[in-house]
């Protein structure tokens, strides 16, 4: 099994629940949350992850989905 090198989100404050991201050599992107780092791991492609980041950055803080 490949050991993942997790990186904490730069938007995470001290003590908050944080998003962690890791990528494998094959390009799969893994996402998890600091309060449950081993149980709930999402897997996605780099293209889908980039789309998620673009959407999150474009949406004003506090704005919900339409």
Short mmCIF file of N, CA and C in Angstrom, two decimals:
data_model
loop_
_atom_site.label_atom_id
_atom_site.label_comp_id
_atom_site.label_asym_id
_atom_site.label_seq_id
_atom_site.Cartn_x
_atom_site.Cartn_y
_atom_site.Cartn_z
N UNK A 1 0.84 -1.18 0.00
CA UNK A 1 0.00 0.00 0.00
C UNK A 1 0.88 1.24 0.00
N UNK A 2 0.51 2.24 -0.80
CA UNK A 2 1.26 3.47 -0.91
C UNK A 2 1.01 4.36 0.29
N UNK A 3 2.10 4.90 0.85
CA UNK A 3 1.98 5.85 1.97
C UNK A 3 1.66 7.22 1.39
N UNK A 4 0.56 7.82 1.83
CA UNK A 4 0.17 9.13 1.34
C UNK A 4 0.83 10.22 2.18
N UNK A 5 1.27 11.28 1.51
CA UNK A 5 1.85 12.44 2.17
C UNK A 5 0.78 13.53 2.19
N UNK A 6 0.10 13.68 3.31
CA UNK A 6 -1.02 14.60 3.43
C UNK A 6 -0.54 16.03 3.62
N UNK A 7 -1.23 16.96 2.98
CA UNK A 7 -0.96 18.39 3.12
C UNK A 7 -2.23 19.06 3.63
N UNK A 8 -2.10 19.84 4.70
CA UNK A 8 -3.25 20.53 5.28
C UNK A 8 -3.57 21.78 4.46
N UNK A 9 -4.83 22.07 4.31
CA UNK A 9 -5.29 23.26 3.58
C UNK A 9 -4.67 24.51 4.18
N UNK A 10 -4.26 25.43 3.31
CA UNK A 10 -3.68 26.70 3.78
C UNK A 10 -4.75 27.59 4.40
N UNK A 11 -6.03 27.30 4.21
CA UNK A 11 -7.12 28.08 4.78
C UNK A 11 -7.54 27.58 6.16
N UNK A 12 -6.88 26.58 6.67
CA UNK A 12 -7.25 25.98 7.94
C UNK A 12 -6.70 26.82 9.09
N UNK A 13 -7.56 27.13 10.05
CA UNK A 13 -7.14 27.82 11.26
C UNK A 13 -6.73 26.83 12.32
N UNK A 14 -6.05 27.28 13.31
CA UNK A 14 -5.61 26.42 14.41
C UNK A 14 -6.82 25.83 15.12
N UNK A 15 -6.87 24.51 15.25
CA UNK A 15 -7.93 23.84 15.98
C UNK A 15 -9.21 23.59 15.18
N UNK A 16 -9.28 24.09 13.97
CA UNK A 16 -10.48 23.88 13.15
C UNK A 16 -10.43 22.52 12.48
N UNK A 17 -11.58 22.07 12.01
CA UNK A 17 -11.61 20.88 11.15
C UNK A 17 -11.03 21.32 9.82
N UNK A 18 -10.09 20.57 9.33
CA UNK A 18 -9.35 20.98 8.13
C UNK A 18 -9.44 19.93 7.04
N UNK A 19 -9.34 20.38 5.81
CA UNK A 19 -9.26 19.49 4.67
C UNK A 19 -7.78 19.16 4.44
N UNK A 20 -7.51 17.89 4.21
CA UNK A 20 -6.16 17.44 3.89
C UNK A 20 -6.18 16.82 2.49
N UNK A 21 -5.12 17.06 1.73
CA UNK A 21 -5.04 16.59 0.35
C UNK A 21 -3.74 15.81 0.18
N UNK A 22 -3.81 14.74 -0.61
CA UNK A 22 -2.62 13.96 -0.97
C UNK A 22 -2.80 13.47 -2.40
N UNK A 23 -1.70 13.30 -3.10
CA UNK A 23 -1.75 12.79 -4.47
C UNK A 23 -0.80 11.60 -4.59
N UNK A 24 -1.17 10.66 -5.44
CA UNK A 24 -0.32 9.50 -5.69
C UNK A 24 0.50 9.73 -6.96
N UNK A 25 1.45 8.89 -7.19
CA UNK A 25 2.28 8.98 -8.39
C UNK A 25 1.46 8.81 -9.66
N UNK A 26 0.34 8.12 -9.57
CA UNK A 26 -0.51 7.91 -10.74
C UNK A 26 -1.44 9.09 -10.99
N UNK A 27 -1.47 10.07 -10.07
CA UNK A 27 -2.27 11.27 -10.26
C UNK A 27 -3.57 11.31 -9.50
N UNK A 28 -3.94 10.23 -8.84
CA UNK A 28 -5.18 10.24 -8.07
C UNK A 28 -5.05 11.22 -6.91
N UNK A 29 -6.08 12.05 -6.71
CA UNK A 29 -6.09 13.01 -5.62
C UNK A 29 -6.97 12.46 -4.51
N UNK A 30 -6.48 12.51 -3.28
CA UNK A 30 -7.20 12.00 -2.11
C UNK A 30 -7.51 13.19 -1.21
N UNK A 31 -8.72 13.22 -0.67
CA UNK A 31 -9.15 14.28 0.25
C UNK A 31 -9.70 13.64 1.52
N UNK A 32 -9.39 14.24 2.65
CA UNK A 32 -9.94 13.78 3.91
C UNK A 32 -10.08 14.98 4.85
N UNK A 33 -10.73 14.76 5.98
CA UNK A 33 -10.93 15.82 6.96
C UNK A 33 -10.17 15.46 8.23
N UNK A 34 -9.63 16.46 8.91
CA UNK A 34 -8.77 16.20 10.06
C UNK A 34 -9.48 15.49 11.21
N UNK A 35 -10.78 15.67 11.37
CA UNK A 35 -11.48 15.02 12.48
C UNK A 35 -11.68 13.52 12.24
N UNK A 36 -11.51 13.06 11.00
CA UNK A 36 -11.69 11.65 10.66
C UNK A 36 -10.73 11.29 9.51
N UNK A 37 -9.42 11.35 9.75
CA UNK A 37 -8.45 11.27 8.66
C UNK A 37 -8.29 9.92 7.97
N UNK A 38 -8.75 8.84 8.56
CA UNK A 38 -8.53 7.54 7.92
C UNK A 38 -9.80 6.86 7.44
N UNK A 39 -10.95 7.27 7.93
CA UNK A 39 -12.19 6.59 7.59
C UNK A 39 -12.82 7.13 6.32
N UNK A 40 -12.95 8.43 6.20
CA UNK A 40 -13.64 9.03 5.07
C UNK A 40 -12.62 9.68 4.13
N UNK A 41 -12.17 8.92 3.16
CA UNK A 41 -11.21 9.43 2.19
C UNK A 41 -11.88 9.42 0.82
N UNK A 42 -11.93 10.59 0.20
CA UNK A 42 -12.49 10.71 -1.14
C UNK A 42 -11.36 10.62 -2.16
N UNK A 43 -11.63 10.03 -3.29
CA UNK A 43 -10.65 9.88 -4.37
C UNK A 43 -11.21 10.57 -5.60
N UNK A 44 -10.37 11.32 -6.31
CA UNK A 44 -10.82 12.01 -7.51
C UNK A 44 -9.68 12.18 -8.49
N UNK A 45 -10.00 12.71 -9.65
CA UNK A 45 -8.98 12.97 -10.67
C UNK A 45 -8.45 14.39 -10.49
N UNK A 46 -7.27 14.67 -11.01
CA UNK A 46 -6.75 16.03 -10.95
C UNK A 46 -7.68 17.05 -11.62
N UNK A 47 -8.32 16.66 -12.72
CA UNK A 47 -9.22 17.56 -13.43
C UNK A 47 -10.43 17.92 -12.58
N UNK A 48 -11.04 16.94 -11.95
CA UNK A 48 -12.20 17.19 -11.08
C UNK A 48 -11.80 18.00 -9.86
N UNK A 49 -10.64 17.74 -9.29
CA UNK A 49 -10.17 18.49 -8.13
C UNK A 49 -9.91 19.95 -8.50
N UNK A 50 -9.33 20.18 -9.66
CA UNK A 50 -9.10 21.55 -10.14
C UNK A 50 -10.42 22.29 -10.32
N UNK A 51 -11.44 21.60 -10.83
CA UNK A 51 -12.76 22.22 -10.99
C UNK A 51 -13.35 22.57 -9.63
N UNK A 52 -13.19 21.71 -8.64
CA UNK A 52 -13.67 21.98 -7.29
C UNK A 52 -12.99 23.23 -6.73
N UNK A 53 -11.67 23.33 -6.90
CA UNK A 53 -10.94 24.49 -6.40
C UNK A 53 -11.37 25.78 -7.10
N UNK A 54 -11.54 25.73 -8.42
CA UNK A 54 -12.00 26.91 -9.16
C UNK A 54 -13.36 27.37 -8.65
N UNK A 55 -14.26 26.44 -8.43
CA UNK A 55 -15.60 26.76 -7.96
C UNK A 55 -15.56 27.35 -6.55
N UNK A 56 -14.78 26.75 -5.69
CA UNK A 56 -14.68 27.24 -4.32
C UNK A 56 -14.08 28.64 -4.27
N UNK A 57 -13.10 28.91 -5.09
CA UNK A 57 -12.46 30.23 -5.12
C UNK A 57 -13.36 31.29 -5.73
N UNK A 58 -14.23 30.91 -6.65
CA UNK A 58 -15.09 31.86 -7.34
C UNK A 58 -16.30 32.26 -6.51
N UNK A 59 -16.70 31.43 -5.57
CA UNK A 59 -17.91 31.66 -4.78
C UNK A 59 -17.58 32.57 -3.60
N UNK A 60 -18.35 33.66 -3.43
CA UNK A 60 -18.12 34.54 -2.28
C UNK A 60 -18.26 33.79 -0.95
N UNK A 61 -17.49 34.17 0.04
CA UNK A 61 -17.55 33.53 1.34
C UNK A 61 -18.98 33.61 1.89
N UNK A 62 -19.47 32.49 2.42
CA UNK A 62 -20.79 32.44 3.00
C UNK A 62 -21.92 32.22 2.01
N UNK A 63 -21.60 32.18 0.73
CA UNK A 63 -22.65 31.99 -0.29
C UNK A 63 -22.97 30.50 -0.39
N UNK A 64 -24.22 30.18 -0.42
CA UNK A 64 -24.66 28.79 -0.55
C UNK A 64 -24.86 28.42 -2.00
N UNK A 65 -25.17 27.17 -2.25
CA UNK A 65 -25.43 26.70 -3.61
C UNK A 65 -26.77 27.26 -4.07
N UNK A 66 -26.87 27.48 -5.37
CA UNK A 66 -28.11 28.02 -5.92
C UNK A 66 -29.16 26.94 -6.06
#
